[in-house]
């Protein structure tokens, strides 16, 4: 079991053992998807917003959304201008979020709020996306803008520690108020599942349960949070870490051979998706998993073309022939994820994660 802060505090990078003895612990299911956040542009509080939010907003009442690092647009934007992996989430903002209720919540928290959620798309765990009715967004935290000035470096409106976030009770109260319940599941916003409120917690012996949204899928892990200690800590099962490596490639430090290390360093998801788009858009190949036969040699060529000077200076040995099957395996995985998320989002496969964050 691996334990680490969900988003580390700048002043406390190591989790103290006493954290797990806090009297107000709450254990939440950790869902596996894509990072997502949104905020309501409320003209009454125009001076509270950073420029990227103001520029993305399409007037009062806009729900401005983003991923971990980037503000991506407004829920009023045309879907054709939005990354395909976010279409389902944006439909949720349009149909599943009560803008008036969120505006009223601003009155209670001295200004606007940022709502943090998991965009429920296929990343590492397959919850049976194309077979089940699953929500689009899973909320897990709320941050008032009133707390940002003291915790955010200039120019980074979404880089924060956990000081200033709403308490569990307050955040879940916001979630319940702003969500429309009578919408189709694929456009639904739901709060993260609260598994338990233990008096103590041992991460070494804890058994991660099955997912609350898919009884045949074991959850990625849990998030243990304490409002009194202003902390959220992830406990992730080892089997998920291994699956994650299979899906996204190994960390170079985990590689056992020179070929594995090379692939871990240079065969990124972004490179694969870039090459897929080139084959489909520029060369008119039909998208599908079968594309791997043309795809993986091109990915290897792209690696060599861009990084050959660095590769020639690497301090480890590898056989070029061993690189090809490893790249082919990564390409198959990426094509399947693009295919699944295209179906899930009702989007063109080549628009899936077109803009990385």
Tab-separated table of C-alpha atoms in Angstrom:
chain	number	residue	atom	x	y	z
A	1	UNK	CA	0.000	0.000	0.000
A	2	UNK	CA	1.381	3.421	-0.942
A	3	UNK	CA	0.578	6.484	1.139
A	4	UNK	CA	1.221	10.088	0.172
A	5	UNK	CA	-0.446	13.506	0.333
A	6	UNK	CA	-3.104	13.913	-2.351
A	7	UNK	CA	-1.748	17.372	-3.118
A	8	UNK	CA	1.234	18.010	-0.843
A	9	UNK	CA	1.348	20.983	1.473
A	10	UNK	CA	4.420	23.081	0.791
A	11	UNK	CA	5.435	23.119	4.457
A	12	UNK	CA	4.618	19.470	5.331
A	13	UNK	CA	5.813	17.120	2.562
A	14	UNK	CA	5.841	14.063	4.870
A	15	UNK	CA	2.662	12.668	6.427
A	16	UNK	CA	3.094	12.437	10.218
A	17	UNK	CA	1.958	9.197	11.827
A	18	UNK	CA	-0.265	11.171	14.185
A	19	UNK	CA	-2.423	12.172	11.239
A	20	UNK	CA	-4.104	8.765	11.225
A	21	UNK	CA	-5.121	9.204	14.877
A	22	UNK	CA	-7.094	12.395	14.251
A	23	UNK	CA	-10.584	12.349	15.736
A	24	UNK	CA	-12.257	13.749	12.604
A	25	UNK	CA	-10.950	11.318	9.955
A	26	UNK	CA	-13.160	10.705	6.939
A	27	UNK	CA	-12.376	7.923	4.442
A	28	UNK	CA	-13.514	8.560	0.866
A	29	UNK	CA	-13.364	6.338	-2.171
A	30	UNK	CA	-10.594	7.461	-4.555
A	31	UNK	CA	-11.942	7.378	-8.079
A	32	UNK	CA	-9.755	6.944	-11.145
A	33	UNK	CA	-10.396	9.389	-13.963
A	34	UNK	CA	-9.198	12.806	-15.052
A	35	UNK	CA	-8.676	15.934	-12.961
A	36	UNK	CA	-11.418	18.541	-13.328
A	37	UNK	CA	-12.534	21.730	-11.639
A	38	UNK	CA	-15.083	24.415	-12.296
A	39	UNK	CA	-16.140	27.798	-10.992
A	40	UNK	CA	-19.137	30.045	-11.600
A	41	UNK	CA	-18.310	33.467	-13.023
A	42	UNK	CA	-20.409	35.779	-10.864
A	43	UNK	CA	-20.262	39.431	-11.932
A	44	UNK	CA	-20.882	40.527	-8.358
A	45	UNK	CA	-17.407	39.237	-7.509
A	46	UNK	CA	-15.600	40.135	-10.733
A	47	UNK	CA	-12.532	41.432	-8.900
A	48	UNK	CA	-12.030	38.029	-7.207
A	49	UNK	CA	-11.211	36.110	-10.373
A	50	UNK	CA	-7.771	35.734	-11.981
A	51	UNK	CA	-7.432	36.819	-15.599
A	52	UNK	CA	-7.537	33.272	-17.071
A	53	UNK	CA	-11.011	32.747	-15.567
A	54	UNK	CA	-12.248	36.153	-16.720
A	55	UNK	CA	-10.955	35.524	-20.251
A	56	UNK	CA	-12.590	32.090	-20.442
A	57	UNK	CA	-15.965	33.228	-19.119
A	58	UNK	CA	-18.774	33.982	-21.567
A	59	UNK	CA	-20.509	36.511	-19.384
A	60	UNK	CA	-22.233	36.265	-16.017
A	61	UNK	CA	-23.404	32.750	-15.194
A	62	UNK	CA	-20.630	30.996	-17.103
A	63	UNK	CA	-19.248	27.822	-15.560
A	64	UNK	CA	-15.530	28.074	-16.306
A	65	UNK	CA	-13.799	24.703	-16.211
A	66	UNK	CA	-10.281	23.368	-16.266
A	67	UNK	CA	-8.035	20.430	-15.585
A	68	UNK	CA	-5.129	20.151	-13.159
A	69	UNK	CA	-2.952	22.765	-14.839
A	70	UNK	CA	-5.097	24.615	-17.361
A	71	UNK	CA	-8.301	26.581	-17.589
A	72	UNK	CA	-9.966	25.097	-20.669
A	73	UNK	CA	-13.107	27.132	-21.359
A	74	UNK	CA	-16.735	27.784	-20.481
A	75	UNK	CA	-19.719	25.432	-20.482
A	76	UNK	CA	-21.249	27.760	-23.094
A	77	UNK	CA	-18.451	27.037	-25.594
A	78	UNK	CA	-19.123	24.917	-28.665
A	79	UNK	CA	-18.219	21.279	-27.985
A	80	UNK	CA	-16.246	21.231	-31.234
A	81	UNK	CA	-13.795	23.637	-29.606
A	82	UNK	CA	-13.373	21.476	-26.485
A	83	UNK	CA	-11.116	18.462	-25.980
A	84	UNK	CA	-13.142	15.317	-26.662
A	85	UNK	CA	-12.256	13.793	-23.283
A	86	UNK	CA	-14.115	16.669	-21.598
A	87	UNK	CA	-17.369	16.568	-23.588
A	88	UNK	CA	-19.219	14.436	-21.052
A	89	UNK	CA	-18.070	16.670	-18.199
A	90	UNK	CA	-19.200	19.807	-20.039
A	91	UNK	CA	-22.608	18.260	-20.744
A	92	UNK	CA	-22.795	17.637	-16.996
A	93	UNK	CA	-22.080	21.315	-16.311
A	94	UNK	CA	-24.849	22.290	-18.720
A	95	UNK	CA	-27.512	19.901	-17.473
A	96	UNK	CA	-26.434	18.611	-14.064
A	97	UNK	CA	-25.321	21.749	-12.170
A	98	UNK	CA	-27.741	24.257	-10.655
A	99	UNK	CA	-26.099	27.602	-11.416
A	100	UNK	CA	-28.536	29.529	-9.216
A	101	UNK	CA	-27.769	27.284	-6.239
A	102	UNK	CA	-24.038	27.769	-6.772
A	103	UNK	CA	-24.553	31.530	-6.950
A	104	UNK	CA	-26.422	31.410	-3.629
A	105	UNK	CA	-23.518	29.452	-2.131
A	106	UNK	CA	-21.281	32.412	-3.015
A	107	UNK	CA	-23.313	34.509	-0.573
A	108	UNK	CA	-22.437	32.168	2.287
A	109	UNK	CA	-18.692	31.913	1.637
A	110	UNK	CA	-17.661	35.543	1.055
A	111	UNK	CA	-17.389	35.110	-2.692
A	112	UNK	CA	-17.019	32.522	-5.455
A	113	UNK	CA	-15.991	28.887	-5.075
A	114	UNK	CA	-13.893	26.388	-6.995
A	115	UNK	CA	-15.422	22.909	-7.140
A	116	UNK	CA	-12.943	20.040	-7.554
A	117	UNK	CA	-14.109	16.840	-9.219
A	118	UNK	CA	-12.980	13.674	-10.960
A	119	UNK	CA	-13.883	13.599	-14.641
A	120	UNK	CA	-15.134	10.026	-14.876
A	121	UNK	CA	-13.325	8.843	-18.001
A	122	UNK	CA	-11.248	5.735	-18.695
A	123	UNK	CA	-7.761	6.285	-17.379
A	124	UNK	CA	-6.402	3.176	-15.625
A	125	UNK	CA	-9.390	1.336	-14.156
A	126	UNK	CA	-12.194	0.267	-16.474
A	127	UNK	CA	-15.400	0.643	-14.488
A	128	UNK	CA	-17.377	-0.757	-17.419
A	129	UNK	CA	-17.841	2.662	-18.971
A	130	UNK	CA	-19.612	1.483	-22.106
A	131	UNK	CA	-21.757	-1.040	-20.207
A	132	UNK	CA	-22.892	0.873	-17.094
A	133	UNK	CA	-24.727	4.086	-16.330
A	134	UNK	CA	-21.997	6.049	-14.576
A	135	UNK	CA	-21.900	9.704	-13.466
A	136	UNK	CA	-19.916	12.260	-15.410
A	137	UNK	CA	-18.324	14.117	-12.486
A	138	UNK	CA	-17.530	13.100	-8.891
A	139	UNK	CA	-17.023	16.048	-6.515
A	140	UNK	CA	-14.439	15.823	-3.743
A	141	UNK	CA	-13.445	19.325	-2.583
A	142	UNK	CA	-14.481	22.978	-2.553
A	143	UNK	CA	-12.178	25.996	-2.212
A	144	UNK	CA	-13.449	29.551	-1.613
A	145	UNK	CA	-11.655	32.229	-3.614
A	146	UNK	CA	-11.402	34.187	-0.367
A	147	UNK	CA	-8.679	31.728	0.709
A	148	UNK	CA	-6.575	31.916	-2.439
A	149	UNK	CA	-4.598	35.124	-1.887
A	150	UNK	CA	-2.617	33.662	0.995
A	151	UNK	CA	-1.907	30.321	-0.620
A	152	UNK	CA	-1.383	30.817	-4.330
A	153	UNK	CA	1.753	32.109	-6.078
A	154	UNK	CA	1.027	34.978	-8.495
A	155	UNK	CA	-0.014	33.711	-11.917
A	156	UNK	CA	-0.985	30.258	-10.675
A	157	UNK	CA	-4.657	30.490	-9.716
A	158	UNK	CA	-5.031	26.757	-9.190
A	159	UNK	CA	-1.817	25.884	-7.327
A	160	UNK	CA	-2.816	25.514	-3.716
A	161	UNK	CA	-2.258	23.697	-0.470
A	162	UNK	CA	-5.140	22.364	1.578
A	163	UNK	CA	-5.447	25.301	3.939
A	164	UNK	CA	-8.689	27.190	3.308
A	165	UNK	CA	-10.734	24.383	1.775
A	166	UNK	CA	-14.258	23.889	3.069
A	167	UNK	CA	-14.813	21.276	5.747
A	168	UNK	CA	-16.172	17.893	4.711
A	169	UNK	CA	-19.629	18.772	5.993
A	170	UNK	CA	-19.688	22.138	4.248
A	171	UNK	CA	-18.320	20.799	0.953
A	172	UNK	CA	-20.779	17.926	0.798
A	173	UNK	CA	-23.527	20.411	1.616
A	174	UNK	CA	-22.503	22.441	-1.444
A	175	UNK	CA	-22.426	19.297	-3.610
A	176	UNK	CA	-25.937	18.308	-2.593
A	177	UNK	CA	-27.301	21.787	-3.230
A	178	UNK	CA	-25.777	22.412	-6.654
A	179	UNK	CA	-26.509	19.038	-8.255
A	180	UNK	CA	-29.649	18.323	-10.235
A	181	UNK	CA	-30.779	14.839	-9.284
A	182	UNK	CA	-33.253	14.159	-12.087
A	183	UNK	CA	-30.787	14.042	-14.981
A	184	UNK	CA	-29.535	11.099	-16.997
A	185	UNK	CA	-26.571	9.340	-15.327
A	186	UNK	CA	-24.166	10.303	-18.093
A	187	UNK	CA	-24.746	13.988	-17.206
A	188	UNK	CA	-24.859	13.595	-13.445
A	189	UNK	CA	-22.685	15.214	-10.788
A	190	UNK	CA	-22.342	13.200	-7.564
A	191	UNK	CA	-20.317	13.652	-4.364
A	192	UNK	CA	-17.459	11.249	-3.700
A	193	UNK	CA	-18.566	8.258	-1.642
A	194	UNK	CA	-17.903	8.521	2.095
A	195	UNK	CA	-16.842	5.014	3.143
A	196	UNK	CA	-16.310	5.527	6.867
A	197	UNK	CA	-15.586	7.981	9.670
A	198	UNK	CA	-13.133	5.927	11.737
A	199	UNK	CA	-11.648	6.838	15.090
A	200	UNK	CA	-8.285	5.563	13.840
A	201	UNK	CA	-6.841	4.306	10.560
A	202	UNK	CA	-3.935	1.985	9.752
A	203	UNK	CA	-2.831	2.377	6.115
A	204	UNK	CA	-0.629	-0.723	6.345
A	205	UNK	CA	-3.510	-3.099	7.122
A	206	UNK	CA	-6.407	-1.332	5.410
A	207	UNK	CA	-8.138	-3.312	2.656
A	208	UNK	CA	-9.373	-1.149	-0.204
A	209	UNK	CA	-13.025	-2.050	-0.920
A	210	UNK	CA	-14.872	-2.597	-4.178
A	211	UNK	CA	-15.942	0.585	-5.946
A	212	UNK	CA	-19.286	2.003	-4.927
A	213	UNK	CA	-20.062	2.567	-8.607
A	214	UNK	CA	-18.982	-0.859	-9.918
A	215	UNK	CA	-19.235	-3.806	-7.545
A	216	UNK	CA	-16.924	-5.966	-9.674
A	217	UNK	CA	-14.119	-3.370	-9.704
A	218	UNK	CA	-11.850	-2.811	-6.739
A	219	UNK	CA	-11.329	0.883	-6.058
A	220	UNK	CA	-8.036	2.599	-6.851
A	221	UNK	CA	-7.662	3.400	-3.181
A	222	UNK	CA	-9.067	5.817	-0.630
A	223	UNK	CA	-8.546	9.408	0.432
A	224	UNK	CA	-8.253	9.963	4.173
A	225	UNK	CA	-9.045	13.531	5.124
A	226	UNK	CA	-8.954	15.506	8.340
A	227	UNK	CA	-10.346	19.021	8.521
A	228	UNK	CA	-8.647	19.729	11.853
A	229	UNK	CA	-5.251	18.963	10.280
A	230	UNK	CA	-6.095	20.504	6.885
A	231	UNK	CA	-4.863	17.388	5.098
A	232	UNK	CA	-5.961	14.858	2.517
A	233	UNK	CA	-3.844	11.721	2.123
A	234	UNK	CA	-4.170	9.085	-0.594
A	235	UNK	CA	-3.797	5.410	0.225
A	236	UNK	CA	-3.381	3.565	-3.085
A	237	UNK	CA	-3.246	-0.212	-3.411
A	238	UNK	CA	-0.082	-1.656	-4.955
A	239	UNK	CA	-2.001	-3.580	-7.628
A	240	UNK	CA	-3.380	-0.292	-8.940
A	241	UNK	CA	0.127	1.152	-9.135
A	242	UNK	CA	1.178	-1.828	-11.245
A	243	UNK	CA	-1.855	-1.476	-13.508
A	244	UNK	CA	-1.123	2.214	-13.839
A	245	UNK	CA	2.395	1.411	-15.026
A	246	UNK	CA	0.968	-0.950	-17.631
A	247	UNK	CA	-1.411	1.731	-18.887
A	248	UNK	CA	0.894	4.742	-18.860
A	249	UNK	CA	4.308	3.139	-19.038
A	250	UNK	CA	6.920	2.669	-16.372
A	251	UNK	CA	8.720	5.337	-14.476
A	252	UNK	CA	12.326	5.336	-15.732
A	253	UNK	CA	13.496	4.541	-12.198
A	254	UNK	CA	11.399	1.345	-12.218
A	255	UNK	CA	12.732	0.041	-15.529
A	256	UNK	CA	14.662	-3.220	-15.406
A	257	UNK	CA	16.255	-3.069	-18.864
A	258	UNK	CA	17.732	-0.357	-21.037
A	259	UNK	CA	14.904	-0.701	-23.579
A	260	UNK	CA	12.291	-0.292	-20.833
A	261	UNK	CA	14.042	2.817	-19.577
A	262	UNK	CA	14.203	4.346	-23.054
A	263	UNK	CA	10.498	3.704	-23.644
A	264	UNK	CA	9.621	5.078	-20.202
A	265	UNK	CA	11.525	8.271	-20.971
A	266	UNK	CA	10.307	8.983	-24.491
A	267	UNK	CA	7.214	6.934	-25.415
A	268	UNK	CA	4.670	9.218	-23.800
A	269	UNK	CA	0.898	9.214	-24.208
A	270	UNK	CA	1.172	12.658	-25.780
A	271	UNK	CA	3.600	11.391	-28.439
A	272	UNK	CA	1.364	8.431	-29.273
A	273	UNK	CA	-1.775	10.568	-29.564
A	274	UNK	CA	0.079	13.120	-31.681
A	275	UNK	CA	1.132	10.375	-34.081
A	276	UNK	CA	-2.389	8.919	-34.165
A	277	UNK	CA	-3.787	12.306	-35.178
A	278	UNK	CA	-1.157	12.635	-37.887
A	279	UNK	CA	-2.026	9.216	-39.349
A	280	UNK	CA	-5.773	9.806	-39.254
A	281	UNK	CA	-6.014	13.473	-40.206
A	282	UNK	CA	-3.079	13.925	-42.563
A	283	UNK	CA	-2.844	10.454	-44.091
A	284	UNK	CA	-6.527	9.426	-43.939
A	285	UNK	CA	-6.007	6.166	-42.021
A	286	UNK	CA	-9.120	4.747	-40.394
A	287	UNK	CA	-9.028	4.989	-36.609
A	288	UNK	CA	-9.105	1.754	-34.611
A	289	UNK	CA	-6.880	-0.589	-32.627
A	290	UNK	CA	-5.748	-2.086	-35.953
A	291	UNK	CA	-3.896	1.202	-36.504
A	292	UNK	CA	-1.156	-0.101	-34.207
A	293	UNK	CA	0.654	-1.805	-37.117
A	294	UNK	CA	1.307	1.570	-38.735
A	295	UNK	CA	1.455	3.494	-35.503
A	296	UNK	CA	4.206	1.957	-33.404
A	297	UNK	CA	7.015	2.152	-36.035
A	298	UNK	CA	6.124	5.818	-36.562
A	299	UNK	CA	6.269	6.489	-32.826
A	300	UNK	CA	9.743	4.940	-32.667
A	301	UNK	CA	10.817	7.061	-35.652
A	302	UNK	CA	9.477	10.181	-33.935
A	303	UNK	CA	11.422	9.369	-30.767
A	304	UNK	CA	14.658	8.996	-32.713
A	305	UNK	CA	14.063	12.098	-34.848
A	306	UNK	CA	13.439	14.339	-31.843
A	307	UNK	CA	15.808	12.869	-29.284
A	308	UNK	CA	18.630	11.068	-31.126
A	309	UNK	CA	21.303	13.396	-29.775
A	310	UNK	CA	20.152	12.781	-26.186
A	311	UNK	CA	19.800	9.037	-26.815
A	312	UNK	CA	23.371	8.810	-28.115
A	313	UNK	CA	24.576	10.222	-24.786
A	314	UNK	CA	22.543	7.925	-22.526
A	315	UNK	CA	24.575	6.074	-19.937
A	316	UNK	CA	22.790	2.743	-20.282
A	317	UNK	CA	22.768	0.115	-23.025
A	318	UNK	CA	19.775	-1.160	-24.955
A	319	UNK	CA	19.040	-3.199	-28.086
A	320	UNK	CA	16.963	-1.179	-30.592
A	321	UNK	CA	15.054	-4.344	-31.544
A	322	UNK	CA	13.779	-4.606	-27.956
A	323	UNK	CA	12.245	-1.140	-28.130
A	324	UNK	CA	9.692	-1.916	-30.856
A	325	UNK	CA	7.505	-4.479	-29.007
A	326	UNK	CA	7.437	-2.284	-25.904
A	327	UNK	CA	6.288	0.710	-27.935
A	328	UNK	CA	3.707	-1.447	-29.729
A	329	UNK	CA	2.223	-2.505	-26.376
A	330	UNK	CA	1.974	1.114	-25.231
A	331	UNK	CA	0.310	2.061	-28.517
A	332	UNK	CA	-2.350	-0.650	-28.185
A	333	UNK	CA	-3.168	0.548	-24.675
A	334	UNK	CA	-3.459	4.168	-25.777
A	335	UNK	CA	-5.616	3.330	-28.799
A	336	UNK	CA	-8.038	1.356	-26.614
A	337	UNK	CA	-8.326	4.230	-24.151
A	338	UNK	CA	-8.946	6.715	-26.967
A	339	UNK	CA	-11.567	4.401	-28.469
A	340	UNK	CA	-13.381	3.856	-25.151
A	341	UNK	CA	-13.368	7.534	-24.189
A	342	UNK	CA	-14.547	8.575	-27.634
A	343	UNK	CA	-17.578	6.297	-27.247
A	344	UNK	CA	-18.135	7.482	-23.678
A	345	UNK	CA	-17.989	11.171	-24.630
A	346	UNK	CA	-19.731	10.785	-27.992
A	347	UNK	CA	-16.692	12.447	-29.519
A	348	UNK	CA	-14.272	11.986	-32.391
A	349	UNK	CA	-11.427	9.701	-31.167
A	350	UNK	CA	-8.728	12.029	-32.439
A	351	UNK	CA	-10.034	14.851	-30.231
A	352	UNK	CA	-9.493	12.790	-27.069
A	353	UNK	CA	-6.860	14.514	-24.941
A	354	UNK	CA	-5.942	16.732	-27.854
A	355	UNK	CA	-4.926	19.373	-25.342
A	356	UNK	CA	-2.893	17.902	-22.527
A	357	UNK	CA	-2.826	19.332	-19.022
